[in-house]
Short mmCIF file of C-alpha atoms and ligand atoms in Angstrom, two decimals:
data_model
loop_
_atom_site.label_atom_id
_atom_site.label_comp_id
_atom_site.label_asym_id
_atom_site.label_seq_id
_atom_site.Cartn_x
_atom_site.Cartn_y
_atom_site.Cartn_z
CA UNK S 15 0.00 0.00 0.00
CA UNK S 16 1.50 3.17 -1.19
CA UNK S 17 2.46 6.04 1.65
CA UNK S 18 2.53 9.53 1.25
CA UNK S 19 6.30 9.17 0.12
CA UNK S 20 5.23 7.71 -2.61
CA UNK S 21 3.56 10.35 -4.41
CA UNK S 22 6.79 12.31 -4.32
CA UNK S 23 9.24 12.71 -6.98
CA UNK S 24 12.45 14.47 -7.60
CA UNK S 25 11.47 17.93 -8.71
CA UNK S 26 12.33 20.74 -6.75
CA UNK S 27 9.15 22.91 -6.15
CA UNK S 28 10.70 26.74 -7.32
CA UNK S 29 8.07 28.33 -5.03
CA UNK S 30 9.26 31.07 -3.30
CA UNK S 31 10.35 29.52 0.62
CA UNK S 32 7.39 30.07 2.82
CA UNK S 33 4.44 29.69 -0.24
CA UNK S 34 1.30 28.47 0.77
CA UNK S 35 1.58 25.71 -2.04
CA UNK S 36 3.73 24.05 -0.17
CA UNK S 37 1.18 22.56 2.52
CA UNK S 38 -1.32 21.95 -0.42
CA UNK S 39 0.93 19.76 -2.34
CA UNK S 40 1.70 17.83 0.93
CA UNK S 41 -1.83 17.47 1.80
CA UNK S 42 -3.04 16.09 -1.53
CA UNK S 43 -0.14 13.41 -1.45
CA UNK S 44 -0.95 12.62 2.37
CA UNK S 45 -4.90 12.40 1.32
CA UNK S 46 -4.10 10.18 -1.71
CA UNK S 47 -2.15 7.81 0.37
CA UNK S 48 -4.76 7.92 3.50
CA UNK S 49 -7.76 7.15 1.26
CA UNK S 50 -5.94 4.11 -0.61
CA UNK S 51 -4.98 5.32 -3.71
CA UNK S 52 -1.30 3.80 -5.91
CA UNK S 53 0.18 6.94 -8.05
CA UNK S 54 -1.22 5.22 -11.10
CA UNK S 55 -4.83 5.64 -9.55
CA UNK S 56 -4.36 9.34 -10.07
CA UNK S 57 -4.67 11.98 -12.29
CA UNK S 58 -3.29 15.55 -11.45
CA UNK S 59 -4.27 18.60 -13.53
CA UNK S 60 -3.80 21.88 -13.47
CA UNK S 61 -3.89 25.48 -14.96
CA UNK S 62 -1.05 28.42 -15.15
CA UNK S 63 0.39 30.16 -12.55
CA UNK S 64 2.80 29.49 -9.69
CA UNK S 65 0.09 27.08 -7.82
CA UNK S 66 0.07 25.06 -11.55
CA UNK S 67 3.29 24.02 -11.30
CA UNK S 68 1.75 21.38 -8.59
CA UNK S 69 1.41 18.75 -11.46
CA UNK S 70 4.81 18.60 -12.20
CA UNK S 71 5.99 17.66 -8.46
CA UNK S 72 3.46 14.55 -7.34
CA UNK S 73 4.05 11.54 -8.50
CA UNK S 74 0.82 10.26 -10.88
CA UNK S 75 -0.41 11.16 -13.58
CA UNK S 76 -0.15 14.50 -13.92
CA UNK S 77 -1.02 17.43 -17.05
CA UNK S 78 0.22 21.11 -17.01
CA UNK S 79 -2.58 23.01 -19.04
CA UNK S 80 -3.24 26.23 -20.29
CA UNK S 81 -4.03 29.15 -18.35
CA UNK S 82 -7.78 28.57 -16.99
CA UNK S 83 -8.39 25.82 -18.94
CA UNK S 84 -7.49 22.88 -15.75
CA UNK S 85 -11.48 22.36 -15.29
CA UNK S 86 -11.99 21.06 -19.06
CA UNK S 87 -9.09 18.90 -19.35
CA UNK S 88 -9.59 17.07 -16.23
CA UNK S 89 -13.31 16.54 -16.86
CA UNK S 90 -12.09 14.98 -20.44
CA UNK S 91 -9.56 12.74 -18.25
CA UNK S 92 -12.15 11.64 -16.13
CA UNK S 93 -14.86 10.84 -18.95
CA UNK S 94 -11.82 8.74 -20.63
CA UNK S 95 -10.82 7.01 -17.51
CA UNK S 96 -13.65 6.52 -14.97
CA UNK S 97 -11.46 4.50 -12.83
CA UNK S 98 -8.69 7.47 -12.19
CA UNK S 99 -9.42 10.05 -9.36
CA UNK S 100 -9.03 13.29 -10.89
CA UNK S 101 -7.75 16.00 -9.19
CA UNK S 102 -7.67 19.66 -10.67
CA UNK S 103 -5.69 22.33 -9.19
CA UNK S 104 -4.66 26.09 -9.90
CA UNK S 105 -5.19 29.21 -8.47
CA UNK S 106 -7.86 32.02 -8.20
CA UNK S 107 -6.67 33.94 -11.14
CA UNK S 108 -6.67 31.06 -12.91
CA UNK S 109 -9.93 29.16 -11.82
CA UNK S 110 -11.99 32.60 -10.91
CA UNK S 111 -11.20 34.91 -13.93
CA UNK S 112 -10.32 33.59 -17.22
CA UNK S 113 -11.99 30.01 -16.28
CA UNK S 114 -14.96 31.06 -14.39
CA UNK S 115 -17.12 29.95 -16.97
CA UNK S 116 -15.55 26.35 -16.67
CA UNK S 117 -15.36 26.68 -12.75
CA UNK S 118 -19.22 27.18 -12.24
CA UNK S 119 -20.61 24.97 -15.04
CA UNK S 120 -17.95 22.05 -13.59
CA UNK S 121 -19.45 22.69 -10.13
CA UNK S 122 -23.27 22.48 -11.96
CA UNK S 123 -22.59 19.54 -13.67
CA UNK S 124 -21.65 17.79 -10.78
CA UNK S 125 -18.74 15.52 -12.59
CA UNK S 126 -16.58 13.45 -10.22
CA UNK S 127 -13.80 15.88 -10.05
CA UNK S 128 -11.80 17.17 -6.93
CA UNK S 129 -10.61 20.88 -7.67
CA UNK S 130 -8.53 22.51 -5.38
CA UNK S 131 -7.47 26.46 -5.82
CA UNK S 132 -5.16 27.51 -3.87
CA UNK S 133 -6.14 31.22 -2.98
CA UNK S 134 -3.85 33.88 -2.42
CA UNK S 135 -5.87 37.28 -3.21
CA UNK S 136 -2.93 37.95 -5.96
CA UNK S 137 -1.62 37.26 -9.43
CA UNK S 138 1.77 35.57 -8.06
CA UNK S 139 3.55 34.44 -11.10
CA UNK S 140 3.18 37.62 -12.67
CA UNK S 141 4.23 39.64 -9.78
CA UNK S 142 1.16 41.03 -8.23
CA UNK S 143 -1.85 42.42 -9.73
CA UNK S 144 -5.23 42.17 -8.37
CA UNK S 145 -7.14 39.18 -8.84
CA UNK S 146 -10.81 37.81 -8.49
CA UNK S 147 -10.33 37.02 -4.60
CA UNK S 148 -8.79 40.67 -3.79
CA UNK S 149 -11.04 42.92 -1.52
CA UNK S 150 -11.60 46.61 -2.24
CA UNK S 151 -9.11 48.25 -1.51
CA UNK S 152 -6.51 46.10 -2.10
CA UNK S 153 -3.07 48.20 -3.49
CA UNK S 154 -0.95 46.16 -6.05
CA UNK S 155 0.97 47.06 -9.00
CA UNK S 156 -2.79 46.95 -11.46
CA UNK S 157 -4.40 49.21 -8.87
CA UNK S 158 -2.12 51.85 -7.20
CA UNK S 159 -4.31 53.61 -6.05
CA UNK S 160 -6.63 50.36 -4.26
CA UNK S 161 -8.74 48.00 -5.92
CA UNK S 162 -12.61 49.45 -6.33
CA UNK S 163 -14.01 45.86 -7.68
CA UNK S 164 -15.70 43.97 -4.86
CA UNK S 165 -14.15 40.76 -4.18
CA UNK S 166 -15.90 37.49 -5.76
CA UNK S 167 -17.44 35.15 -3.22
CA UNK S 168 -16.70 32.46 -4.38
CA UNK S 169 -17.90 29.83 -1.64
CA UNK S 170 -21.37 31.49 -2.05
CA UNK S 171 -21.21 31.40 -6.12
CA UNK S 172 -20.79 27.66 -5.62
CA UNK S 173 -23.38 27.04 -3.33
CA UNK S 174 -25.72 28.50 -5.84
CA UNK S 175 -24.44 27.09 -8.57
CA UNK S 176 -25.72 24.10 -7.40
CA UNK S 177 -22.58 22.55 -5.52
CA UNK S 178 -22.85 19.21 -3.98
CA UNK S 179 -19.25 19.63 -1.72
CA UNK S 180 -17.93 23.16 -1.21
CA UNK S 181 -15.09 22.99 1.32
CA UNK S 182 -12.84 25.93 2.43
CA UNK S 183 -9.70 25.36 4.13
CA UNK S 184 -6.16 26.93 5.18
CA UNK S 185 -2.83 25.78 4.02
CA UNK S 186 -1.59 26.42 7.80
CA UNK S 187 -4.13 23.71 8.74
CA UNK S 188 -2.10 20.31 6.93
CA UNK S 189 -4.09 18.22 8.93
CA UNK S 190 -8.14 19.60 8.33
CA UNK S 191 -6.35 20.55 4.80
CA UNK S 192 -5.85 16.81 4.49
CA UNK S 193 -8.97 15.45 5.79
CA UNK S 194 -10.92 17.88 3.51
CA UNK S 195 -8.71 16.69 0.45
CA UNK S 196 -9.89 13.33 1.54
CA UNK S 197 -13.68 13.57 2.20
CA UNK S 198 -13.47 15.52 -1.46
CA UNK S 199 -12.04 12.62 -3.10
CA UNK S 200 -14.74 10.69 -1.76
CA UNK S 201 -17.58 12.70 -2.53
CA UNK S 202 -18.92 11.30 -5.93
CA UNK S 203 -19.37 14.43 -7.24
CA UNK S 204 -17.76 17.80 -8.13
CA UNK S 205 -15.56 18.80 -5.23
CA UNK S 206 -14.79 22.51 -4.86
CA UNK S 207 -12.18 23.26 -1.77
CA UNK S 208 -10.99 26.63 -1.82
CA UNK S 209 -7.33 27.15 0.48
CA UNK S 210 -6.20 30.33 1.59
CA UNK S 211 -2.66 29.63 0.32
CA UNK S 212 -0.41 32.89 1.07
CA UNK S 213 1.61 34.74 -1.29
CA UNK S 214 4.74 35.43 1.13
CA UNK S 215 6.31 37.62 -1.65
CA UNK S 216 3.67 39.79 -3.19
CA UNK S 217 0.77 39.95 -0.93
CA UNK S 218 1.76 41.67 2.65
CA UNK S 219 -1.92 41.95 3.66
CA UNK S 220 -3.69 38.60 3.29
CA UNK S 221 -0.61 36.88 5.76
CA UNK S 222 -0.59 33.67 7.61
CA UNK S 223 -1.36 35.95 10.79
CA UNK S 224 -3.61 37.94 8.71
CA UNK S 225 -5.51 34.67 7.86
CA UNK S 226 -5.32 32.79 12.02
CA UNK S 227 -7.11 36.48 12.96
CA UNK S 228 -9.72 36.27 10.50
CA UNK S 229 -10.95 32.88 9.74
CA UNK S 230 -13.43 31.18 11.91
CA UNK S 231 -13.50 27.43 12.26
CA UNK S 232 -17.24 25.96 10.91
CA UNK S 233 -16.01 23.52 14.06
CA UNK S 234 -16.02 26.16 16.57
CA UNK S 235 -19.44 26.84 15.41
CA UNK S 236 -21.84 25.36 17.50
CA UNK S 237 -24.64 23.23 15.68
CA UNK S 238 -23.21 23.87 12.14
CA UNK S 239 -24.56 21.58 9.78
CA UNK S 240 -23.30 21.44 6.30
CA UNK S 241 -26.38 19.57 4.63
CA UNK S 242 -27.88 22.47 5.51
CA UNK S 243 -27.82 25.16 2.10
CA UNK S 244 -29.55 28.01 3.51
CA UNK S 245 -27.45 27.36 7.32
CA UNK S 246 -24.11 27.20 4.77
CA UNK S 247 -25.13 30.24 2.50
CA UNK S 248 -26.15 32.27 5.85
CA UNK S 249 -22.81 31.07 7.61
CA UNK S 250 -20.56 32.51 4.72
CA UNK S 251 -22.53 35.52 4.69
CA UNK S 252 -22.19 36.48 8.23
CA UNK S 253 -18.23 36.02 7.93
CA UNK S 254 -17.93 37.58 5.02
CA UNK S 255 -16.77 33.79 3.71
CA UNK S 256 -13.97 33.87 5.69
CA UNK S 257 -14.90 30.24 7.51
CA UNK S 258 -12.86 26.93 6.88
CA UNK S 259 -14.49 23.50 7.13
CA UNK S 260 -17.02 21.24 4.98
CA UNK S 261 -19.39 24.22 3.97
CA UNK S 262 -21.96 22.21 2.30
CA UNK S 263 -22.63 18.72 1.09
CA UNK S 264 -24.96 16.96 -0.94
CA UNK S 265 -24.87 13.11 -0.74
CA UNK S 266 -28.20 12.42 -2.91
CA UNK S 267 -27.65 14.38 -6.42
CA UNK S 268 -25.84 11.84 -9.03
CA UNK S 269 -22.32 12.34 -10.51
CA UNK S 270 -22.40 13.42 -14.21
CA UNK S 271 -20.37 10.24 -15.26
CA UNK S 272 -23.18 8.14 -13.67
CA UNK S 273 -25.62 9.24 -16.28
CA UNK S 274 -23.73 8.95 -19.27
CA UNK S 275 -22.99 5.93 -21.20
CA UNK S 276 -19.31 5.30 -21.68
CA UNK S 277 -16.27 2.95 -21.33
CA UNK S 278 -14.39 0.99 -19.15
CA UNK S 279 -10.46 0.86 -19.74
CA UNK S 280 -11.03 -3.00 -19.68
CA UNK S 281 -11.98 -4.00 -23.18
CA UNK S 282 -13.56 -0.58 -23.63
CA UNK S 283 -17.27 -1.78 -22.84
CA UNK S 284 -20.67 -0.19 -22.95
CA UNK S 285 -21.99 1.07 -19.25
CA UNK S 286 -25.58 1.07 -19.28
CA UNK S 287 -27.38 4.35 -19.26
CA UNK S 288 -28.43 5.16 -15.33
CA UNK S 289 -30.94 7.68 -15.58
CA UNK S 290 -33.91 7.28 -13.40
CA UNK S 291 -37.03 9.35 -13.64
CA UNK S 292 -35.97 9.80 -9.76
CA UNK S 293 -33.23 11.70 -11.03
CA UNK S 294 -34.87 14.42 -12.50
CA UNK S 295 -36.92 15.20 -9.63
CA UNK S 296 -34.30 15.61 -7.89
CA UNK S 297 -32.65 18.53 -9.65
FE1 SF4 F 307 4.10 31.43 -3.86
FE2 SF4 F 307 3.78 34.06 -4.24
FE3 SF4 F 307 6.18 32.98 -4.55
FE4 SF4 F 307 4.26 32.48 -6.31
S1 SF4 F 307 5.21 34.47 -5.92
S2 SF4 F 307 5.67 30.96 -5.41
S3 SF4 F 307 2.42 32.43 -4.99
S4 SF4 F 307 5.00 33.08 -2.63
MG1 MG F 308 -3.45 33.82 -7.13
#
């Protein structure tokens, strides 16, 4: 049975010492080995930026795409191969601006697909300019004189986007990080976990301390209950998002791939067509 060691290899992350990424690369190898999975049982893709270079340094499968463009690759990887877990990965430039339109018809279409952004308010790789996830405000070298967009919320855009796991978490946090990772790659479904990943070089506001002031634990939260969408949507509201946890779940709607017909690697064989007229009433 493989260990977290195993999902290593021998390239040398070139993020900058102290980068969120860091944690987040170590938590989806730790949650790959915990839940049972060889590196040939998985499939790592991801988009442009710093946080895309994550394909290149775990050992599986692993595809570095075009800028915004992780969602649609992995989705095609996952339709090929039913029997890989799929995890897609990038950041919030790349998942929340140019591939928004991906992002929230993935999360709608419910495909069994763990994506993982790592978050850090910033364009890193191109030196910091304001992105999706920056608050108003927020001083970089695109907005001298402080953003004036409103930050995207992107926890509550999922939720009502239909979302069936939306999961927030903290690179700090490797162990709920993990679990998280784990409980996505579970969920037969679209998996959406958003990490606050720092940007140690470019963004001096959103800091680890910044981040252990601000965020509230769903945990600490006293009868939180995340198959609850109106309890979740009213949660992120009141904390202006800023919680970390399981946010929301939905075990009952079906994963895209279960409706389809398709193949199985073996001998490349029919599945039978599983929709129910259950199905439908459900959406
Ligand atoms: Fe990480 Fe920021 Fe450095 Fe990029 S520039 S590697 S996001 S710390
Ligand atoms: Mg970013």
């Amino acid at each position: 049975m493989a260990t977290f060691k195993d999902f290593r290899n021998k390239v040398k992350p070139n993020w900058c010492p102290g980068c969120g990424d860091f944690s987040v690369q170590a938590a989806i190898q730790r949650a790959s080995a915990n839940v049972g999975l060889e590196p040939e049982d998985l499939a790592v893709v991801s988009g442009i930026g710093c946080s895309g270079r994550i394909s290149g340094y775990i050992n599986a499968y692993g595809f570095h795409g075009i800028h915004g463009r992780a969602l649609p690759i992995a989705q095609g990887v996952k339709m090929a191969n039913r029997e890989l877990t799929v995890i897609a990965s990038g950041g919030d430039g790349d998942g929340f601006a140019i591939g928004m339109g991906h992002t929230v018809h993935a999360i709608r279409r419910n495909i069994d697909v763990t994506y993982i952004v790592m978050d850090n308010q910033i364009y890193g790789l191109t030196k910091g300019q304001t992105s999706p996830r920056s608050e108003v405000g927020f001083k970089t070298k695109s907005t001298p004189g402080g953003s004036i967009e409103s930050a995207l919320g992107v926890m509550e855009l999922a939720l009502t986007a239909g979302g069936t796991f939306v999961a927030q978490s903290f690179s700090s946090d490797l162990k709920g990080l993990t679990a998280l990772i784990e409980q996505g790659i579970q969920h037969k479904g679209f998996s959406l976990i958003n990490v606050y990943s720092p940007c140690v070089t470019f963004n001096k506001i959103n800091t680890y301390d910044w981040f252990k002031e601000n965020i509230t634990e769903l945990s600490s939260i006293e009868g939180y209950d995340p198959s609850n969408r109106m309890m979740a949507m009213q949660t992120l509201m009141e904390h202006n998002g800023l919680v970390t946890g399981l946010i929301y779940q939905n075990t009952e709607k079906k994963s895209y791939e279960d409706m389809v017909p398709g193949f199985k690697p073996e001998g490349l064989v029919n599945q039978s067509l599983e929709i129910s007229e259950d199905h439908f009433s459900k959406l």
